[in-house]
CSV table of C-alpha atoms and ligand atoms in Angstrom, one decimal:
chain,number,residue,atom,x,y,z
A,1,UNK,CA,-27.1,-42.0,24.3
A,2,UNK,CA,-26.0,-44.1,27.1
A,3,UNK,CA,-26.7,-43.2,30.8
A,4,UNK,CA,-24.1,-43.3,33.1
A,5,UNK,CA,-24.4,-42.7,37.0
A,6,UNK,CA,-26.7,-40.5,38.9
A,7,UNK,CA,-25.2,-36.9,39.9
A,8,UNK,CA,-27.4,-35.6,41.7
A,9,UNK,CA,-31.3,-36.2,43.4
A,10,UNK,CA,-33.2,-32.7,44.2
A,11,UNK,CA,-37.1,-33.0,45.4
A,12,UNK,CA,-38.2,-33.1,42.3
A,13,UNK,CA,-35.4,-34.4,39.8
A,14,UNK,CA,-33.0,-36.8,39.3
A,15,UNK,CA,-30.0,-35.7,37.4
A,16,UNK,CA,-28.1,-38.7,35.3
A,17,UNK,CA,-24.4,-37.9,33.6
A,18,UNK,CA,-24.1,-39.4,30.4
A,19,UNK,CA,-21.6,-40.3,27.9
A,20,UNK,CA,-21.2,-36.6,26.6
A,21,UNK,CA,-19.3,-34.7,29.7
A,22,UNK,CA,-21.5,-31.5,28.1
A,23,UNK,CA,-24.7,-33.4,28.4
A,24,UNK,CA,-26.9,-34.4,31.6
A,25,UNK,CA,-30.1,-36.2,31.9
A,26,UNK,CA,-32.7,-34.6,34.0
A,27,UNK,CA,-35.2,-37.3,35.1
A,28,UNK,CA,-38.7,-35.3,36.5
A,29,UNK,CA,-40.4,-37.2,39.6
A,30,UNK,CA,-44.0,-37.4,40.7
A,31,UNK,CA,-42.4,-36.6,44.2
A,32,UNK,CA,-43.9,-32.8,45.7
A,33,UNK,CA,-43.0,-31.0,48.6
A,34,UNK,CA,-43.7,-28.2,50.1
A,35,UNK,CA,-42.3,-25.4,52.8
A,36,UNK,CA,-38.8,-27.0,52.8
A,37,UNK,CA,-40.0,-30.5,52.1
A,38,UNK,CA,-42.0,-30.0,55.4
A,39,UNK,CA,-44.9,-31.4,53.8
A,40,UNK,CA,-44.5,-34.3,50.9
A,41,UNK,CA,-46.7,-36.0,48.8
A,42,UNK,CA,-47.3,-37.2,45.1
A,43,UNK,CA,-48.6,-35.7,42.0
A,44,UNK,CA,-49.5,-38.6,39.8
A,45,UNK,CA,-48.2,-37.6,36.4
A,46,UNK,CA,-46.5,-34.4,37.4
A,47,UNK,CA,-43.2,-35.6,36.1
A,48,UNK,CA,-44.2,-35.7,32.6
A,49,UNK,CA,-46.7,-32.8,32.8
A,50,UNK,CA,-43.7,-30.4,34.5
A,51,UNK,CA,-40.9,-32.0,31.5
A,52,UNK,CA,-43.7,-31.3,29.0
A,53,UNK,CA,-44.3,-27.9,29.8
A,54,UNK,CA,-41.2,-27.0,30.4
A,55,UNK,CA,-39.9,-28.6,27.5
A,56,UNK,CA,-42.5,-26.5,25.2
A,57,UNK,CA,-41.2,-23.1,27.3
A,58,UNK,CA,-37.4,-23.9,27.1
A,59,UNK,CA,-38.0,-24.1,23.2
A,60,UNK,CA,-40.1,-21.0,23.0
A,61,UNK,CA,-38.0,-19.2,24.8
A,62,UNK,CA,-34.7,-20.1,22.9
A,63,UNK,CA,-36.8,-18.6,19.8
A,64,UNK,CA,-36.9,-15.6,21.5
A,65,UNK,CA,-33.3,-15.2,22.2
A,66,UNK,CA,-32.9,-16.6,25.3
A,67,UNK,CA,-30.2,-19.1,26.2
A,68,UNK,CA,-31.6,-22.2,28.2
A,69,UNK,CA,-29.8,-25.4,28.7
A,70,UNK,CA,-32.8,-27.1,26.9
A,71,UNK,CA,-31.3,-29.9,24.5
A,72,UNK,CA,-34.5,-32.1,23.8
A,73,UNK,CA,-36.6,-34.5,25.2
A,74,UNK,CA,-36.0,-38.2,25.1
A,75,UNK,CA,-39.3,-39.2,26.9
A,76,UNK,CA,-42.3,-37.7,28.3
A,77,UNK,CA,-40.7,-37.5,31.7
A,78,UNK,CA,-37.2,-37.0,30.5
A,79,UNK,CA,-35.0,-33.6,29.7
A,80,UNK,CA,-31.3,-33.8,28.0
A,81,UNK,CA,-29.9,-30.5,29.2
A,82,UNK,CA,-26.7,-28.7,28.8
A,83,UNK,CA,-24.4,-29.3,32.0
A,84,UNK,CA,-24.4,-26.1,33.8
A,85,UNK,CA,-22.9,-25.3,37.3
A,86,UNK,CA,-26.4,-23.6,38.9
A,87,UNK,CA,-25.7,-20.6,40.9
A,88,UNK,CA,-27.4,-20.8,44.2
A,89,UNK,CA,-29.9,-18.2,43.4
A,90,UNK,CA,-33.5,-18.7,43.5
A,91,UNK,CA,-34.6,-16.0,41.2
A,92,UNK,CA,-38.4,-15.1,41.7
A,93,UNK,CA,-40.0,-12.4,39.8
A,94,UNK,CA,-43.5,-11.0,40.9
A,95,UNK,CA,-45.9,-9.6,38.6
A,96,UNK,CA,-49.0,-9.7,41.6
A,97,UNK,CA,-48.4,-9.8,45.7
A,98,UNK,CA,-49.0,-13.3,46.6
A,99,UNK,CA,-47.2,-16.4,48.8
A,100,UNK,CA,-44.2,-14.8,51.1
A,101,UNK,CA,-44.2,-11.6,50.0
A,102,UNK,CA,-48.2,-11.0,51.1
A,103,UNK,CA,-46.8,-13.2,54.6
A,104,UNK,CA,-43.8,-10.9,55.2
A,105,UNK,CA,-44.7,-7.2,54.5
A,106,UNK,CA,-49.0,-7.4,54.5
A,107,UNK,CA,-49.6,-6.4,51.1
A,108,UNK,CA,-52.7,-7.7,50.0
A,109,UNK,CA,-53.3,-10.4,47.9
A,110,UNK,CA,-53.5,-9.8,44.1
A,111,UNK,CA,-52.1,-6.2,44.5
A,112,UNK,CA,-50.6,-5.2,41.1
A,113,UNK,CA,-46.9,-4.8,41.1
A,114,UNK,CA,-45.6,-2.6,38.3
A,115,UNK,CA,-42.9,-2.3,37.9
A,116,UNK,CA,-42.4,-6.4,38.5
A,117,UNK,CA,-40.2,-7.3,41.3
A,118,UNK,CA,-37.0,-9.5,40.8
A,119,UNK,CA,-36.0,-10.8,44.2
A,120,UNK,CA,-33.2,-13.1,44.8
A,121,UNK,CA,-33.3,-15.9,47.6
A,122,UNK,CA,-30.4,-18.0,48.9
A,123,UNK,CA,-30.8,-21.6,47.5
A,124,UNK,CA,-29.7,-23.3,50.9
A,125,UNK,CA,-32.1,-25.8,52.3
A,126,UNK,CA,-30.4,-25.8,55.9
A,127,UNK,CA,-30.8,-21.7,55.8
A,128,UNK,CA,-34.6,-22.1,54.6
A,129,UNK,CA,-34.0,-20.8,51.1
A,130,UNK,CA,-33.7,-16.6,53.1
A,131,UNK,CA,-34.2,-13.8,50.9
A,132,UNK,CA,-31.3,-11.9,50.0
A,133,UNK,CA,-30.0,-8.5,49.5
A,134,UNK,CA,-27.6,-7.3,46.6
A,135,UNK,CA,-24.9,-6.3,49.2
A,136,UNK,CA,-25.7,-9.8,51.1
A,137,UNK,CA,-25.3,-11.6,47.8
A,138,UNK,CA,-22.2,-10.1,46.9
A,139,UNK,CA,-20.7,-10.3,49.9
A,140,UNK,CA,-21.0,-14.6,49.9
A,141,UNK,CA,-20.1,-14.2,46.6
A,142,UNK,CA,-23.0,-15.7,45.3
A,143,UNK,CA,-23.0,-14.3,41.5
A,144,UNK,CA,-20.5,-11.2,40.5
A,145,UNK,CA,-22.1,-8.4,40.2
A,146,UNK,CA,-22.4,-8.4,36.4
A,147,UNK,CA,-24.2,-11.8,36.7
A,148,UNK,CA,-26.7,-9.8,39.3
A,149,UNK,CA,-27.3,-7.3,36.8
A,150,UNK,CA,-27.0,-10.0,33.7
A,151,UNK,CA,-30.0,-12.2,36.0
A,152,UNK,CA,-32.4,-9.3,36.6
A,153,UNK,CA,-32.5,-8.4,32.7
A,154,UNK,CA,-33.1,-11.8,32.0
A,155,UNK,CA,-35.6,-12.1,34.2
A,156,UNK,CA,-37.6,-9.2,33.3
A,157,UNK,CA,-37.0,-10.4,29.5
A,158,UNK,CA,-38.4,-13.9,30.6
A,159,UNK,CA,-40.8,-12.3,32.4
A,160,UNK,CA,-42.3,-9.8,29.3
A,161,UNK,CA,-42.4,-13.7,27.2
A,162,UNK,CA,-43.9,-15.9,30.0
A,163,UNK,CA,-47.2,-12.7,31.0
A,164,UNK,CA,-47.9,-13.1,27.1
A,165,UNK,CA,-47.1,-16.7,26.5
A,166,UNK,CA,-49.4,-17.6,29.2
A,167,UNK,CA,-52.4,-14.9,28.5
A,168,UNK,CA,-52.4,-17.0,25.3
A,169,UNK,CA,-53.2,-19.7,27.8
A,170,UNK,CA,-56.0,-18.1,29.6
A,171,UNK,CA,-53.5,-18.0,32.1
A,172,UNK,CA,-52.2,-15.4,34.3
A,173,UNK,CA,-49.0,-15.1,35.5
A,174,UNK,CA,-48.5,-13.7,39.1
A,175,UNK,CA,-44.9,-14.9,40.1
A,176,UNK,CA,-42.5,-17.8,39.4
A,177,UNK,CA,-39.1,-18.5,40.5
A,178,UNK,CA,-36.1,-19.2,37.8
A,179,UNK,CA,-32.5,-20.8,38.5
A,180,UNK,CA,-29.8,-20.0,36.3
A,181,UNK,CA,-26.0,-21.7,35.3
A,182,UNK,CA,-22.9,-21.3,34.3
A,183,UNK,CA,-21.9,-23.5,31.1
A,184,UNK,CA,-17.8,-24.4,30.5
A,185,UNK,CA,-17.4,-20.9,28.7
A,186,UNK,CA,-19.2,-19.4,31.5
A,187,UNK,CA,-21.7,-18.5,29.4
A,188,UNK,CA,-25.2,-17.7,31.6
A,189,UNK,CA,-28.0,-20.1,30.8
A,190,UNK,CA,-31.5,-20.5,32.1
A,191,UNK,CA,-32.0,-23.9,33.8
A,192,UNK,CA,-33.9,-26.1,36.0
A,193,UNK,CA,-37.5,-25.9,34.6
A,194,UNK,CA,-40.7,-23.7,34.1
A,195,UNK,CA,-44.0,-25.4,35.5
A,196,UNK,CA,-47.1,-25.7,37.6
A,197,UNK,CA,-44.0,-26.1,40.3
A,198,UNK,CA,-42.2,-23.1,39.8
A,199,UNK,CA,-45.2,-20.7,38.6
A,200,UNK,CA,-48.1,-18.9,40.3
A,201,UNK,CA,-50.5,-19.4,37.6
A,202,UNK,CA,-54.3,-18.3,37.8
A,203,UNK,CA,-56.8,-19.1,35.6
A,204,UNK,CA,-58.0,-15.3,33.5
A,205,UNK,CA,-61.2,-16.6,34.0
A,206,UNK,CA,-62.1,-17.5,37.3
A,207,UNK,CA,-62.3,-14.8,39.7
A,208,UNK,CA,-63.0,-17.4,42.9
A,209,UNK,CA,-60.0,-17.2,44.7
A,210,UNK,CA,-59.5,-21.2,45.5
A,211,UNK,CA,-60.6,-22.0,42.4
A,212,UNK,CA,-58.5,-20.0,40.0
A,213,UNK,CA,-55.6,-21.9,41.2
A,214,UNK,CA,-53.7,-23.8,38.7
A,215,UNK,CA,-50.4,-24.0,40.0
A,216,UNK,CA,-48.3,-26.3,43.4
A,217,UNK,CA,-50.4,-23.8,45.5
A,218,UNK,CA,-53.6,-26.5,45.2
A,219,UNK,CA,-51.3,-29.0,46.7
A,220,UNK,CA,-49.2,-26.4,49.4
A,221,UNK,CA,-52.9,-25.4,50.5
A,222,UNK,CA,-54.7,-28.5,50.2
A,223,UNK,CA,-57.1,-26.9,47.6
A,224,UNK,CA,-57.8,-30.6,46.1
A,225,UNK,CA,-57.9,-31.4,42.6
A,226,UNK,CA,-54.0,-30.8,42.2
A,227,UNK,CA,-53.3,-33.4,39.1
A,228,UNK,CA,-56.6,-32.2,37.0
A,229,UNK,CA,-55.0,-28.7,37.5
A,230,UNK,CA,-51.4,-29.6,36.3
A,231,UNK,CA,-52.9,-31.6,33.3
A,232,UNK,CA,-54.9,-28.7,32.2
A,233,UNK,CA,-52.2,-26.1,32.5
A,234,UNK,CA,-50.1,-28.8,30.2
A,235,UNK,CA,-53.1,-29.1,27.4
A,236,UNK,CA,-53.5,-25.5,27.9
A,237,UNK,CA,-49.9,-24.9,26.9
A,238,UNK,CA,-50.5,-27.5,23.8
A,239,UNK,CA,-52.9,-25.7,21.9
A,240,UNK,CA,-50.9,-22.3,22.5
A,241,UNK,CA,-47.8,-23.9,21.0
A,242,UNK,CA,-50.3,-25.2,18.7
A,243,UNK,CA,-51.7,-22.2,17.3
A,244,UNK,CA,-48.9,-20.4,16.4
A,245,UNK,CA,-47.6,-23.2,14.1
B,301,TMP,P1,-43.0,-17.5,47.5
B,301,TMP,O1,-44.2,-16.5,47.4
B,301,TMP,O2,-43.3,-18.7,48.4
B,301,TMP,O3,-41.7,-16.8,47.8
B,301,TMP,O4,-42.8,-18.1,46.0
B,301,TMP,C1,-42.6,-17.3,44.9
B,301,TMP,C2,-42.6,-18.1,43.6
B,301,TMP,O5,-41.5,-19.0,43.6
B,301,TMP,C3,-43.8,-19.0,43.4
B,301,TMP,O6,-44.2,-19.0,42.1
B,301,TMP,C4,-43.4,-20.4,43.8
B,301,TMP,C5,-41.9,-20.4,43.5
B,301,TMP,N1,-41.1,-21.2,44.4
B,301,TMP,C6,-40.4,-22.2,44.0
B,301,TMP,O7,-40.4,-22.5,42.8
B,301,TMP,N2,-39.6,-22.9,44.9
B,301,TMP,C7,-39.6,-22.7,46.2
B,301,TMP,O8,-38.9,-23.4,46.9
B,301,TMP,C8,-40.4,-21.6,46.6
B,301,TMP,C9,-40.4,-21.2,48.1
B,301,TMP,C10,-41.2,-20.9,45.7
């Protein structure tokens, strides 16, 4: 496979065409930021630790029925992926209250939330990524509403894999944030990736509130340790993958 020209640089990928039109090359960076890049930094490894796990999800998930633009993975730090036109939808589901959603309505910390919540925020940098409503989503045409409805099943099917996939782990799973695209048959796809960046993930066994923190919330709150943490989620998710061969 021969690499062409680079398509597009987010925070925390580089996205290469190649010599299939179908086919991109996501390249994972080291590079993290935080609060609208406000804050930057490195995570030394996180590029292969985020494409490793994500990788390992991606395939687990396709087992269980759901479509991701997951081809394979060339190198450790390196995703071939379907090319998919994302929809500019953050899509964050919330299994306990924690980050923006504690900040902007006062529920406490670790308060249970059953049924989940599926929330949809605007992916617009300039606009500060705002959380949107149906009626607002529609009305910037954002998704149709068949997609909206199409997302928040998928989400809550993603969700009922990731909570169990990640007990297996020791791991549990308060809230992450999904992306989704459109292939050429306008078939809906998950994308992006699945990882210590895009997770709240809290270790079962640690009730400290600091220190059960295994997730881009050690490096958002300067908790320390943030590269041990992402390399243990990764051998965590290993031996899971692991056992069930
Ligand atoms: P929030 O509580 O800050 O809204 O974040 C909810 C989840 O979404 C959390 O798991 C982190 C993830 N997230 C991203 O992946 N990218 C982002 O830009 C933000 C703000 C959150």
């Amino acid at each position: 496979m021969s690499v062409h020209s680079k398509l597009y640089e987010g925070k925390a990928k580089i996205l290469y065409t190649t010599d299939d039109p179908e086919v991109l090359l996501a390249d994972f960076k080291d590079d993290a930021t935080a609060f609208n890049a406000q804050k930057r930094g490195t995570i030394l490894g996180k590029g292969q630790i985020n494409c490793s796990i994500s990788s390992q999800l991606f395939k687990q998930l396709e087992l269980n029925g759901i479509k991701t633009h997951y081809i394979d993975s060339p190198s450790p730090n390196q995703m071939r992926v379907k090319s998919v036109k994302i929809l500019p939808l953050e899509v964050v589901v919330r299994n306990i209250a924690a980050g923006s959603l504690c900040q902007q309505t006062g529920l406490a910390v670790g308060t249970i939330l059953q049924p989940p919540l599926v929330e949809f925020y605007y992916k617009n940098d300039p606009l500060g990524d705002p959380l949107l409503t149906r009626d607002r989503l529609l009305l910037l045409e954002l998704a149709t509403a068949e997609q909206v409805d199409a997302i928040t099943n998928l989400a809550l099917q993603i969700n009922k894999f990731l909570i169990s996939f990640w007990w297996q782990c020791g791991i549990t799973l308060v809230d992450f944030k999904l992306e989704f695209g459109l292939d050429s048959q306008q078939q809906l796809l998950l994308a992006d990736e699945i990882s210590p960046d895009t997770c709240r993930l809290w270790n079962t066994a640690e009730a400290d509130p600091n220190r059960r923190v295994m997730d881009k919330d050690r490096f958002r709150r300067d908790l320390g340790n943030v590269e041990d943490a992402y390399q243990e989620v990764l051998q965590r998710v290993l031996q899971a993958v692991e056992s069930q061969n």
